[in-house]
PDB file of C-alpha atoms in Angstrom:
ATOM      1  CA  MET A   1     -33.429  25.952  68.798  1.00  0.00           C
ATOM      2  CA  ARG A   2     -31.851  22.556  68.191  1.00  0.00           C
ATOM      3  CA  VAL A   3     -29.557  22.231  65.144  1.00  0.00           C
ATOM      4  CA  LEU A   4     -27.993  19.088  63.807  1.00  0.00           C
ATOM      5  CA  LEU A   5     -24.862  19.814  61.713  1.00  0.00           C
ATOM      6  CA  VAL A   6     -24.176  17.006  59.188  1.00  0.00           C
ATOM      7  CA  VAL A   7     -20.651  17.028  57.888  1.00  0.00           C
ATOM      8  CA  ASN A   8     -19.266  15.057  54.940  1.00  0.00           C
ATOM      9  CA  PRO A   9     -15.519  15.008  55.740  1.00  0.00           C
ATOM     10  CA  ALA A  10     -14.753  13.744  52.214  1.00  0.00           C
ATOM     11  CA  ALA A  11     -16.332  16.750  50.475  1.00  0.00           C
ATOM     12  CA  SER A  12     -13.981  18.845  48.450  1.00  0.00           C
ATOM     13  CA  SER A  13     -14.200  22.092  50.423  1.00  0.00           C
ATOM     14  CA  VAL A  14     -14.496  20.551  53.868  1.00  0.00           C
ATOM     15  CA  THR A  15     -11.047  21.263  55.271  1.00  0.00           C
ATOM     16  CA  THR A  16     -10.200  20.833  58.913  1.00  0.00           C
ATOM     17  CA  ARG A  17      -9.953  24.640  59.313  1.00  0.00           C
ATOM     18  CA  ALA A  18     -13.339  25.246  57.684  1.00  0.00           C
ATOM     19  CA  ARG A  19     -15.044  22.563  59.688  1.00  0.00           C
ATOM     20  CA  VAL A  20     -13.687  23.786  63.054  1.00  0.00           C
ATOM     21  CA  ALA A  21     -14.669  27.341  62.215  1.00  0.00           C
ATOM     22  CA  VAL A  22     -18.245  26.384  61.190  1.00  0.00           C
ATOM     23  CA  GLU A  23     -18.732  24.233  64.261  1.00  0.00           C
ATOM     24  CA  GLY A  24     -17.489  27.018  66.525  1.00  0.00           C
ATOM     25  CA  ILE A  25     -19.756  29.633  64.912  1.00  0.00           C
ATOM     26  CA  LEU A  26     -22.851  27.463  65.213  1.00  0.00           C
ATOM     27  CA  ARG A  27     -22.109  26.166  68.722  1.00  0.00           C
ATOM     28  CA  SER A  28     -21.465  29.649  70.075  1.00  0.00           C
ATOM     29  CA  SER A  29     -24.916  30.832  69.070  1.00  0.00           C
ATOM     30  CA  LEU A  30     -27.125  27.716  68.715  1.00  0.00           C
ATOM     31  CA  GLY A  31     -27.727  24.400  70.386  1.00  0.00           C
ATOM     32  CA  THR A  32     -25.740  22.352  67.879  1.00  0.00           C
ATOM     33  CA  GLU A  33     -24.808  18.703  67.663  1.00  0.00           C
ATOM     34  CA  VAL A  34     -22.381  17.413  65.008  1.00  0.00           C
ATOM     35  CA  VAL A  35     -22.460  14.143  63.096  1.00  0.00           C
ATOM     36  CA  GLU A  36     -20.348  12.843  60.152  1.00  0.00           C
ATOM     37  CA  THR A  37     -21.477  10.906  57.166  1.00  0.00           C
ATOM     38  CA  THR A  38     -19.519   7.684  56.668  1.00  0.00           C
ATOM     39  CA  ARG A  39     -21.080   6.192  53.480  1.00  0.00           C
ATOM     40  CA  ARG A  40     -23.388   6.888  50.608  1.00  0.00           C
ATOM     41  CA  GLY A  41     -26.954   7.304  51.777  1.00  0.00           C
ATOM     42  CA  HIS A  42     -25.977   7.995  55.329  1.00  0.00           C
ATOM     43  CA  ALA A  43     -27.298  11.575  55.275  1.00  0.00           C
ATOM     44  CA  VAL A  44     -30.783  10.296  54.498  1.00  0.00           C
ATOM     45  CA  GLU A  45     -30.748   8.235  57.690  1.00  0.00           C
ATOM     46  CA  LEU A  46     -29.281  11.076  59.754  1.00  0.00           C
ATOM     47  CA  ALA A  47     -31.937  13.500  58.527  1.00  0.00           C
ATOM     48  CA  ARG A  48     -34.758  11.066  59.304  1.00  0.00           C
ATOM     49  CA  ASP A  49     -33.303  10.525  62.747  1.00  0.00           C
ATOM     50  CA  ALA A  50     -33.300  14.303  63.232  1.00  0.00           C
ATOM     51  CA  VAL A  51     -36.994  14.442  62.467  1.00  0.00           C
ATOM     52  CA  ARG A  52     -37.734  11.662  65.001  1.00  0.00           C
ATOM     53  CA  GLU A  53     -35.543  13.305  67.632  1.00  0.00           C
ATOM     54  CA  GLY A  54     -37.229  16.742  67.363  1.00  0.00           C
ATOM     55  CA  TYR A  55     -34.446  18.879  65.826  1.00  0.00           C
ATOM     56  CA  ASP A  56     -35.512  22.221  64.372  1.00  0.00           C
ATOM     57  CA  VAL A  57     -32.877  22.544  61.672  1.00  0.00           C
ATOM     58  CA  VAL A  58     -30.497  20.183  59.831  1.00  0.00           C
ATOM     59  CA  ALA A  59     -27.467  22.117  58.571  1.00  0.00           C
ATOM     60  CA  VAL A  60     -25.334  20.316  55.958  1.00  0.00           C
ATOM     61  CA  LEU A  61     -21.638  21.130  55.450  1.00  0.00           C
ATOM     62  CA  ALA A  62     -21.045  19.093  52.296  1.00  0.00           C
ATOM     63  CA  GLY A  63     -21.526  19.071  48.529  1.00  0.00           C
ATOM     64  CA  ASP A  64     -24.766  18.833  46.623  1.00  0.00           C
ATOM     65  CA  GLY A  65     -24.878  15.051  46.786  1.00  0.00           C
ATOM     66  CA  THR A  66     -24.994  14.893  50.587  1.00  0.00           C
ATOM     67  CA  LEU A  67     -27.339  17.883  50.656  1.00  0.00           C
ATOM     68  CA  ASN A  68     -29.685  15.980  48.334  1.00  0.00           C
ATOM     69  CA  GLU A  69     -29.619  13.026  50.706  1.00  0.00           C
ATOM     70  CA  ALA A  70     -30.523  15.227  53.663  1.00  0.00           C
ATOM     71  CA  ALA A  71     -33.334  16.845  51.704  1.00  0.00           C
ATOM     72  CA  ASP A  72     -34.635  13.393  50.805  1.00  0.00           C
ATOM     73  CA  GLY A  73     -34.727  12.503  54.506  1.00  0.00           C
ATOM     74  CA  LEU A  74     -36.483  15.696  55.508  1.00  0.00           C
ATOM     75  CA  ALA A  75     -39.068  15.776  52.689  1.00  0.00           C
ATOM     76  CA  GLY A  76     -42.561  16.048  53.991  1.00  0.00           C
ATOM     77  CA  SER A  77     -41.462  17.113  57.547  1.00  0.00           C
ATOM     78  CA  ASP A  78     -41.326  20.476  59.266  1.00  0.00           C
ATOM     79  CA  VAL A  79     -37.605  20.307  60.043  1.00  0.00           C
ATOM     80  CA  ALA A  80     -35.742  22.922  58.020  1.00  0.00           C
ATOM     81  CA  LEU A  81     -32.767  22.272  55.771  1.00  0.00           C
ATOM     82  CA  ALA A  82     -29.830  24.699  55.882  1.00  0.00           C
ATOM     83  CA  PRO A  83     -27.146  24.313  53.202  1.00  0.00           C
ATOM     84  CA  LEU A  84     -23.547  25.263  53.990  1.00  0.00           C
ATOM     85  CA  PRO A  85     -21.157  25.156  50.993  1.00  0.00           C
ATOM     86  CA  GLY A  86     -18.748  22.254  51.346  1.00  0.00           C
ATOM     87  CA  GLY A  87     -18.532  20.906  47.786  1.00  0.00           C
ATOM     88  CA  SER A  88     -16.898  22.029  44.575  1.00  0.00           C
ATOM     89  CA  THR A  89     -19.985  23.674  43.047  1.00  0.00           C
ATOM     90  CA  ASN A  90     -22.691  24.027  45.721  1.00  0.00           C
ATOM     91  CA  VAL A  91     -25.493  24.644  43.198  1.00  0.00           C
ATOM     92  CA  PHE A  92     -28.385  24.771  45.635  1.00  0.00           C
ATOM     93  CA  ALA A  93     -26.673  27.012  48.180  1.00  0.00           C
ATOM     94  CA  ARG A  94     -25.754  29.472  45.496  1.00  0.00           C
ATOM     95  CA  THR A  95     -29.301  29.341  44.106  1.00  0.00           C
ATOM     96  CA  LEU A  96     -30.489  30.491  47.510  1.00  0.00           C
ATOM     97  CA  ALA A  97     -27.843  33.308  47.518  1.00  0.00           C
ATOM     98  CA  ILE A  98     -26.001  31.694  50.449  1.00  0.00           C
ATOM     99  CA  ALA A  99     -22.423  32.998  50.983  1.00  0.00           C
ATOM    100  CA  TYR A 100     -19.764  31.191  48.975  1.00  0.00           C
ATOM    101  CA  GLY A 101     -17.381  30.564  51.903  1.00  0.00           C
ATOM    102  CA  PRO A 102     -18.288  28.081  54.646  1.00  0.00           C
ATOM    103  CA  GLU A 103     -17.469  30.513  57.471  1.00  0.00           C
ATOM    104  CA  ASP A 104     -19.424  33.397  55.992  1.00  0.00           C
ATOM    105  CA  ALA A 105     -22.308  30.991  55.323  1.00  0.00           C
ATOM    106  CA  ALA A 106     -22.254  29.851  58.923  1.00  0.00           C
ATOM    107  CA  HIS A 107     -22.546  33.435  60.215  1.00  0.00           C
ATOM    108  CA  GLN A 108     -25.319  34.061  57.675  1.00  0.00           C
ATOM    109  CA  LEU A 109     -27.112  30.946  58.930  1.00  0.00           C
ATOM    110  CA  VAL A 110     -27.048  32.114  62.524  1.00  0.00           C
ATOM    111  CA  GLU A 111     -28.536  35.453  61.503  1.00  0.00           C
ATOM    112  CA  SER A 112     -31.171  33.747  59.313  1.00  0.00           C
ATOM    113  CA  ILE A 113     -32.253  31.428  62.140  1.00  0.00           C
ATOM    114  CA  ARG A 114     -32.435  34.330  64.618  1.00  0.00           C
ATOM    115  CA  ARG A 115     -34.688  36.252  62.158  1.00  0.00           C
ATOM    116  CA  GLY A 116     -36.829  33.202  61.373  1.00  0.00           C
ATOM    117  CA  SER A 117     -35.954  33.558  57.670  1.00  0.00           C
ATOM    118  CA  ARG A 118     -37.148  30.466  55.900  1.00  0.00           C
ATOM    119  CA  ARG A 119     -39.352  29.376  53.035  1.00  0.00           C
ATOM    120  CA  ARG A 120     -41.352  26.312  52.027  1.00  0.00           C
ATOM    121  CA  ILE A 121     -40.453  24.895  48.561  1.00  0.00           C
ATOM    122  CA  GLY A 122     -41.511  22.095  46.255  1.00  0.00           C
ATOM    123  CA  LEU A 123     -39.306  19.217  45.271  1.00  0.00           C
ATOM    124  CA  GLY A 124     -39.070  16.875  42.329  1.00  0.00           C
ATOM    125  CA  ALA A 125     -39.404  13.166  43.133  1.00  0.00           C
ATOM    126  CA  ALA A 126     -38.244  10.217  41.030  1.00  0.00           C
ATOM    127  CA  LEU A 127     -40.179   6.973  41.233  1.00  0.00           C
ATOM    128  CA  ALA A 128     -38.081   4.121  39.868  1.00  0.00           C
ATOM    129  CA  PRO A 129     -39.121   0.447  39.912  1.00  0.00           C
ATOM    130  CA  ASP A 130     -37.935  -1.447  43.025  1.00  0.00           C
ATOM    131  CA  ARG A 131     -36.446   1.718  44.585  1.00  0.00           C
ATOM    132  CA  PRO A 132     -37.553   4.156  47.265  1.00  0.00           C
ATOM    133  CA  ASP A 133     -38.749   7.531  45.964  1.00  0.00           C
ATOM    134  CA  ARG A 134     -35.794   9.872  45.433  1.00  0.00           C
ATOM    135  CA  HIS A 135     -36.358  13.661  45.869  1.00  0.00           C
ATOM    136  CA  PHE A 136     -34.220  16.261  44.161  1.00  0.00           C
ATOM    137  CA  LEU A 137     -33.621  19.953  44.926  1.00  0.00           C
ATOM    138  CA  PHE A 138     -32.537  21.457  41.613  1.00  0.00           C
ATOM    139  CA  HIS A 139     -32.473  18.853  38.839  1.00  0.00           C
ATOM    140  CA  LEU A 140     -32.649  15.298  37.554  1.00  0.00           C
ATOM    141  CA  GLY A 141     -30.731  14.329  34.474  1.00  0.00           C
ATOM    142  CA  VAL A 142     -31.042  11.311  32.235  1.00  0.00           C
ATOM    143  CA  GLY A 143     -29.054   9.885  29.344  1.00  0.00           C
ATOM    144  CA  PHE A 144     -25.857  11.648  28.303  1.00  0.00           C
ATOM    145  CA  ASP A 145     -25.975  14.002  31.320  1.00  0.00           C
ATOM    146  CA  ALA A 146     -26.037  11.120  33.752  1.00  0.00           C
ATOM    147  CA  ALA A 147     -23.444   9.163  31.821  1.00  0.00           C
ATOM    148  CA  ILE A 148     -20.960  12.053  32.411  1.00  0.00           C
ATOM    149  CA  ILE A 149     -21.701  11.942  36.124  1.00  0.00           C
ATOM    150  CA  ARG A 150     -21.228   8.193  36.145  1.00  0.00           C
ATOM    151  CA  ARG A 151     -17.830   8.634  34.500  1.00  0.00           C
ATOM    152  CA  MET A 152     -16.884  11.341  37.066  1.00  0.00           C
ATOM    153  CA  GLU A 153     -17.794   9.139  39.974  1.00  0.00           C
ATOM    154  CA  ALA A 154     -15.586   6.373  38.662  1.00  0.00           C
ATOM    155  CA  ARG A 155     -12.742   8.895  39.148  1.00  0.00           C
ATOM    156  CA  SER A 156     -13.555  10.191  42.629  1.00  0.00           C
ATOM    157  CA  TYR A 157     -10.045  11.701  43.130  1.00  0.00           C
ATOM    158  CA  LEU A 158     -10.395  13.907  40.079  1.00  0.00           C
ATOM    159  CA  LYS A 159     -13.948  14.897  41.069  1.00  0.00           C
ATOM    160  CA  ARG A 160     -12.734  16.034  44.494  1.00  0.00           C
ATOM    161  CA  HIS A 161      -9.642  17.967  43.442  1.00  0.00           C
ATOM    162  CA  PHE A 162     -10.247  19.038  39.778  1.00  0.00           C
ATOM    163  CA  ALA A 163     -14.045  19.145  39.557  1.00  0.00           C
ATOM    164  CA  HIS A 164     -14.710  21.533  36.702  1.00  0.00           C
ATOM    165  CA  PRO A 165     -11.785  20.665  34.382  1.00  0.00           C
ATOM    166  CA  ALA A 166     -12.353  16.948  35.051  1.00  0.00           C
ATOM    167  CA  PHE A 167     -16.055  17.337  34.201  1.00  0.00           C
ATOM    168  CA  ALA A 168     -15.184  18.961  30.856  1.00  0.00           C
ATOM    169  CA  VAL A 169     -12.798  16.129  29.994  1.00  0.00           C
ATOM    170  CA  ALA A 170     -15.358  13.526  31.098  1.00  0.00           C
ATOM    171  CA  ALA A 171     -18.017  15.190  28.930  1.00  0.00           C
ATOM    172  CA  VAL A 172     -15.829  14.978  25.810  1.00  0.00           C
ATOM    173  CA  ASP A 173     -14.684  11.443  26.622  1.00  0.00           C
ATOM    174  CA  THR A 174     -18.279  10.332  27.227  1.00  0.00           C
ATOM    175  CA  TRP A 175     -19.525  11.935  24.012  1.00  0.00           C
ATOM    176  CA  LEU A 176     -16.725  10.309  21.941  1.00  0.00           C
ATOM    177  CA  ARG A 177     -16.823   6.750  23.213  1.00  0.00           C
ATOM    178  CA  ARG A 178     -18.810   6.032  26.343  1.00  0.00           C
ATOM    179  CA  TYR A 179     -22.450   6.769  25.436  1.00  0.00           C
ATOM    180  CA  ASP A 180     -24.729   5.768  22.588  1.00  0.00           C
ATOM    181  CA  ARG A 181     -25.542   9.068  20.961  1.00  0.00           C
ATOM    182  CA  GLY A 182     -28.353   7.385  19.078  1.00  0.00           C
ATOM    183  CA  ALA A 183     -30.185   6.334  22.203  1.00  0.00           C
ATOM    184  CA  ARG A 184     -33.898   7.196  22.206  1.00  0.00           C
ATOM    185  CA  ILE A 185     -35.572   7.967  25.534  1.00  0.00           C
ATOM    186  CA  ARG A 186     -39.252   8.809  25.382  1.00  0.00           C
ATOM    187  CA  PHE A 187     -40.588  11.622  27.571  1.00  0.00           C
ATOM    188  CA  ASP A 188     -44.317  12.007  28.225  1.00  0.00           C
ATOM    189  CA  ALA A 189     -44.831  15.239  30.168  1.00  0.00           C
ATOM    190  CA  VAL A 190     -48.124  16.237  31.801  1.00  0.00           C
ATOM    191  CA  THR A 191     -48.751  19.941  32.420  1.00  0.00           C
ATOM    192  CA  GLY A 192     -51.587  21.638  34.216  1.00  0.00           C
ATOM    193  CA  ALA A 193     -52.665  23.761  31.262  1.00  0.00           C
ATOM    194  CA  ASP A 194     -51.622  22.320  27.917  1.00  0.00           C
ATOM    195  CA  GLY A 195     -52.086  18.587  28.316  1.00  0.00           C
ATOM    196  CA  ASP A 196     -49.379  16.145  27.275  1.00  0.00           C
ATOM    197  CA  VAL A 197     -46.081  16.950  25.586  1.00  0.00           C
ATOM    198  CA  VAL A 198     -44.167  14.045  24.019  1.00  0.00           C
ATOM    199  CA  ALA A 199     -40.479  14.152  23.040  1.00  0.00           C
ATOM    200  CA  THR A 200     -37.651  11.677  22.437  1.00  0.00           C
ATOM    201  CA  GLY A 201     -33.931  12.016  22.666  1.00  0.00           C
ATOM    202  CA  PRO A 202     -30.651  10.861  24.184  1.00  0.00           C
ATOM    203  CA  TYR A 203     -30.459  13.558  26.877  1.00  0.00           C
ATOM    204  CA  ALA A 204     -32.822  15.515  29.094  1.00  0.00           C
ATOM    205  CA  VAL A 205     -32.844  17.548  32.293  1.00  0.00           C
ATOM    206  CA  ILE A 206     -35.891  17.924  34.528  1.00  0.00           C
ATOM    207  CA  SER A 207     -35.384  21.184  36.510  1.00  0.00           C
ATOM    208  CA  ASN A 208     -36.791  22.141  39.885  1.00  0.00           C
ATOM    209  CA  SER A 209     -34.857  25.429  39.913  1.00  0.00           C
ATOM    210  CA  ASP A 210     -32.593  27.641  37.855  1.00  0.00           C
ATOM    211  CA  PRO A 211     -29.626  27.577  37.219  1.00  0.00           C
ATOM    212  CA  TYR A 212     -28.725  24.019  36.190  1.00  0.00           C
ATOM    213  CA  THR A 213     -25.175  24.368  37.620  1.00  0.00           C
ATOM    214  CA  TYR A 214     -22.238  26.742  37.767  1.00  0.00           C
ATOM    215  CA  VAL A 215     -18.979  26.846  35.834  1.00  0.00           C
ATOM    216  CA  GLY A 216     -16.664  28.764  38.162  1.00  0.00           C
ATOM    217  CA  HIS A 217     -18.747  31.804  39.050  1.00  0.00           C
ATOM    218  CA  ARG A 218     -20.913  31.689  35.929  1.00  0.00           C
ATOM    219  CA  PRO A 219     -24.362  30.152  36.126  1.00  0.00           C
ATOM    220  CA  LEU A 220     -25.239  27.564  33.481  1.00  0.00           C
ATOM    221  CA  ARG A 221     -28.916  28.174  32.630  1.00  0.00           C
ATOM    222  CA  ILE A 222     -30.996  25.792  30.589  1.00  0.00           C
ATOM    223  CA  ALA A 223     -34.484  26.309  32.040  1.00  0.00           C
ATOM    224  CA  PRO A 224     -35.126  29.923  33.046  1.00  0.00           C
ATOM    225  CA  GLY A 225     -38.780  29.105  33.663  1.00  0.00           C
ATOM    226  CA  ALA A 226     -37.826  26.744  36.472  1.00  0.00           C
ATOM    227  CA  SER A 227     -38.567  27.929  39.998  1.00  0.00           C
ATOM    228  CA  LEU A 228     -38.705  26.531  43.515  1.00  0.00           C
ATOM    229  CA  ASP A 229     -42.207  27.997  43.682  1.00  0.00           C
ATOM    230  CA  ALA A 230     -43.501  26.398  40.467  1.00  0.00           C
ATOM    231  CA  ALA A 231     -43.827  22.950  38.908  1.00  0.00           C
ATOM    232  CA  LEU A 232     -40.977  21.290  37.016  1.00  0.00           C
ATOM    233  CA  ALA A 233     -39.410  22.326  33.742  1.00  0.00           C
ATOM    234  CA  VAL A 234     -38.273  19.736  31.142  1.00  0.00           C
ATOM    235  CA  THR A 235     -35.492  20.231  28.548  1.00  0.00           C
ATOM    236  CA  VAL A 236     -34.959  17.497  25.979  1.00  0.00           C
ATOM    237  CA  LEU A 237     -32.206  17.355  23.308  1.00  0.00           C
ATOM    238  CA  SER A 238     -33.392  15.233  20.407  1.00  0.00           C
ATOM    239  CA  THR A 239     -29.824  14.826  19.112  1.00  0.00           C
ATOM    240  CA  LEU A 240     -26.264  14.876  20.359  1.00  0.00           C
ATOM    241  CA  ARG A 241     -24.737  16.122  17.121  1.00  0.00           C
ATOM    242  CA  ALA A 242     -21.732  18.205  17.938  1.00  0.00           C
ATOM    243  CA  PRO A 243     -23.051  21.540  16.564  1.00  0.00           C
ATOM    244  CA  VAL A 244     -26.220  21.240  18.668  1.00  0.00           C
ATOM    245  CA  VAL A 245     -24.317  20.333  21.892  1.00  0.00           C
ATOM    246  CA  VAL A 246     -21.794  23.093  21.432  1.00  0.00           C
ATOM    247  CA  ARG A 247     -24.370  25.788  20.601  1.00  0.00           C
ATOM    248  CA  ALA A 248     -26.560  24.697  23.518  1.00  0.00           C
ATOM    249  CA  THR A 249     -23.600  24.852  25.932  1.00  0.00           C
ATOM    250  CA  VAL A 250     -22.580  28.275  24.714  1.00  0.00           C
ATOM    251  CA  ALA A 251     -26.144  29.485  25.010  1.00  0.00           C
ATOM    252  CA  ALA A 252     -26.453  28.153  28.575  1.00  0.00           C
ATOM    253  CA  VAL A 253     -23.530  30.329  29.769  1.00  0.00           C
ATOM    254  CA  GLY A 254     -24.649  33.361  27.788  1.00  0.00           C
ATOM    255  CA  ARG A 255     -27.847  34.202  26.007  1.00  0.00           C
ATOM    256  CA  ILE A 256     -30.259  31.318  26.156  1.00  0.00           C
ATOM    257  CA  GLY A 257     -32.329  32.164  23.088  1.00  0.00           C
ATOM    258  CA  TYR A 258     -30.996  29.164  21.102  1.00  0.00           C
ATOM    259  CA  LEU A 259     -32.379  26.746  23.695  1.00  0.00           C
ATOM    260  CA  ALA A 260     -35.877  28.145  23.257  1.00  0.00           C
ATOM    261  CA  THR A 261     -35.843  28.352  19.493  1.00  0.00           C
ATOM    262  CA  SER A 262     -33.773  25.343  18.260  1.00  0.00           C
ATOM    263  CA  PRO A 263     -35.870  22.700  16.520  1.00  0.00           C
ATOM    264  CA  GLU A 264     -33.619  20.002  18.105  1.00  0.00           C
ATOM    265  CA  ILE A 265     -34.533  21.104  21.640  1.00  0.00           C
ATOM    266  CA  VAL A 266     -37.868  20.758  23.396  1.00  0.00           C
ATOM    267  CA  GLN A 267     -38.613  22.877  26.438  1.00  0.00           C
ATOM    268  CA  VAL A 268     -41.756  22.833  28.502  1.00  0.00           C
ATOM    269  CA  ALA A 269     -42.465  24.397  31.880  1.00  0.00           C
ATOM    270  CA  GLY A 270     -45.206  23.810  34.433  1.00  0.00           C
ATOM    271  CA  VAL A 271     -44.794  20.034  34.322  1.00  0.00           C
ATOM    272  CA  ASN A 272     -46.520  18.144  37.114  1.00  0.00           C
ATOM    273  CA  GLU A 273     -45.525  14.668  35.960  1.00  0.00           C
ATOM    274  CA  VAL A 274     -43.252  13.151  33.353  1.00  0.00           C
ATOM    275  CA  THR A 275     -42.815   9.492  32.419  1.00  0.00           C
ATOM    276  CA  LEU A 276     -39.573   8.279  30.894  1.00  0.00           C
ATOM    277  CA  SER A 277     -39.126   4.977  29.067  1.00  0.00           C
ATOM    278  CA  ALA A 278     -36.696   3.283  26.613  1.00  0.00           C
ATOM    279  CA  ASP A 279     -35.993  -0.094  25.051  1.00  0.00           C
ATOM    280  CA  SER A 280     -32.720  -0.435  26.916  1.00  0.00           C
ATOM    281  CA  PRO A 281     -31.481   0.846  30.322  1.00  0.00           C
ATOM    282  CA  PHE A 282     -30.470   4.516  30.466  1.00  0.00           C
ATOM    283  CA  PRO A 283     -28.482   6.264  33.321  1.00  0.00           C
ATOM    284  CA  TRP A 284     -30.008   8.866  35.597  1.00  0.00           C
ATOM    285  CA  GLN A 285     -28.751  11.241  38.270  1.00  0.00           C
ATOM    286  CA  VAL A 286     -30.193  13.590  40.842  1.00  0.00           C
ATOM    287  CA  ASP A 287     -28.487  16.815  41.941  1.00  0.00           C
ATOM    288  CA  GLY A 288     -25.213  15.602  40.460  1.00  0.00           C
ATOM    289  CA  ASP A 289     -25.216  12.120  42.017  1.00  0.00           C
ATOM    290  CA  TYR A 290     -25.416   9.117  39.718  1.00  0.00           C
ATOM    291  CA  VAL A 291     -28.186   6.771  40.847  1.00  0.00           C
ATOM    292  CA  GLY A 292     -28.139   3.870  38.389  1.00  0.00           C
ATOM    293  CA  ASP A 293     -29.641   2.626  35.073  1.00  0.00           C
ATOM    294  CA  VAL A 294     -33.305   2.003  34.457  1.00  0.00           C
ATOM    295  CA  GLU A 295     -35.658   1.277  31.544  1.00  0.00           C
ATOM    296  CA  ALA A 296     -38.570   3.269  33.034  1.00  0.00           C
ATOM    297  CA  LEU A 297     -38.807   6.201  35.406  1.00  0.00           C
ATOM    298  CA  ALA A 298     -41.602   8.527  36.608  1.00  0.00           C
ATOM    299  CA  VAL A 299     -40.924  11.965  37.915  1.00  0.00           C
ATOM    300  CA  VAL A 300     -43.471  14.106  39.780  1.00  0.00           C
ATOM    301  CA  HIS A 301     -43.586  17.513  41.369  1.00  0.00           C
ATOM    302  CA  ARG A 302     -44.379  17.637  45.067  1.00  0.00           C
ATOM    303  CA  PRO A 303     -45.277  21.172  46.136  1.00  0.00           C
ATOM    304  CA  ASP A 304     -44.884  22.498  49.688  1.00  0.00           C
ATOM    305  CA  CYS A 305     -42.547  19.603  50.520  1.00  0.00           C
ATOM    306  CA  LEU A 306     -39.515  21.072  52.326  1.00  0.00           C
ATOM    307  CA  THR A 307     -38.583  24.006  54.521  1.00  0.00           C
ATOM    308  CA  VAL A 308     -35.275  25.715  53.852  1.00  0.00           C
ATOM    309  CA  VAL A 309     -33.446  28.360  55.838  1.00  0.00           C
ATOM    310  CA  THR A 310     -32.744  31.323  53.574  1.00  0.00           C
ATOM    311  CA  PRO A 311     -30.698  34.555  53.860  1.00  0.00           C
ATOM    312  CA  ARG A 312     -32.475  37.860  54.180  1.00  0.00           C
ATOM    313  CA  ALA A 313     -33.958  39.233  50.993  1.00  0.00           C
ATOM    314  CA  PRO A 314     -31.603  41.627  49.091  1.00  0.00           C
ATOM    315  CA  HIS A 315     -33.717  44.690  49.890  1.00  0.00           C
ATOM    316  CA  GLU A 316     -33.540  43.813  53.611  1.00  0.00           C
ATOM    317  CA  ARG A 317     -29.769  43.523  53.416  1.00  0.00           C
ATOM    318  CA  ARG A 318     -29.483  46.967  51.808  1.00  0.00           C
ATOM    319  CA  ARG A 319     -31.749  48.499  54.434  1.00  0.00           C
ATOM    320  CA  GLY A 320     -29.694  46.891  57.218  1.00  0.00           C
ATOM    321  CA  ARG A 321     -26.510  48.634  55.995  1.00  0.00           C
ATOM    322  CA  ARG A 322     -27.963  52.125  56.156  1.00  0.00           C
TER     323      ARG A 322
END
């Protein structure tokens, strides 16, 4: 079993102690090589190299942005992706029920590889003009959502050390003076059963899994119908009026009924393809990484696209403790 461990040394939870511990755990049990990312987009190249060089698993000790890049490089191959939490939120690792601490997650990974515990999942893919396709693991956001991420990345120090409070401040600041709340982005969604669904608004999230993110230990859920085993789910806010944004946020961390019943919110699951367009450029992001501004974007679901190493199922863990 050949494992390539990709480490982002700049990720918020990648301390020297955590890195040394993870490397030691993997090397003591698996044939492991270690490489560091040195720039944006580097993990895509490293993952593609791992496919060419015949690795079995690419483990990623980093945040969701670097993990997204590695998934993008592995998409369509048989090389498995293994997330290890190294960022401030680690949405995808937590979605898979991977241990919260890097060392615990490394032990869990060794056990999962020994047991052959893995699954094949679908990915979303964004097709932007003059850009390579960009896959995403858990969500793609456009409009207001991406404008917040863009603001956060302009303050990388705050993102690294004060991620959740800084995000809240950036969201308020962006809403007040850094985004056109009247922006109209058109969404044409194609589902397998119900035909086309059309919506417009200044903010939308296209989900490949649930939850959308975490605030501390609480999941933020906006598309409970989203699943790694199903097509995409689209959530569009037709307005950024303060009462709608506040109620939607409160609903996402508690009972999500408002999101499904509000006339200002459109939700549709089972989406195979969605086309986005606007009269002026709008920002977009994938898995928490700001990508740029475009006037048109197509997003498709690609089933059976990536292998991921997963922990044992909960009932197996319970049986193992008896």
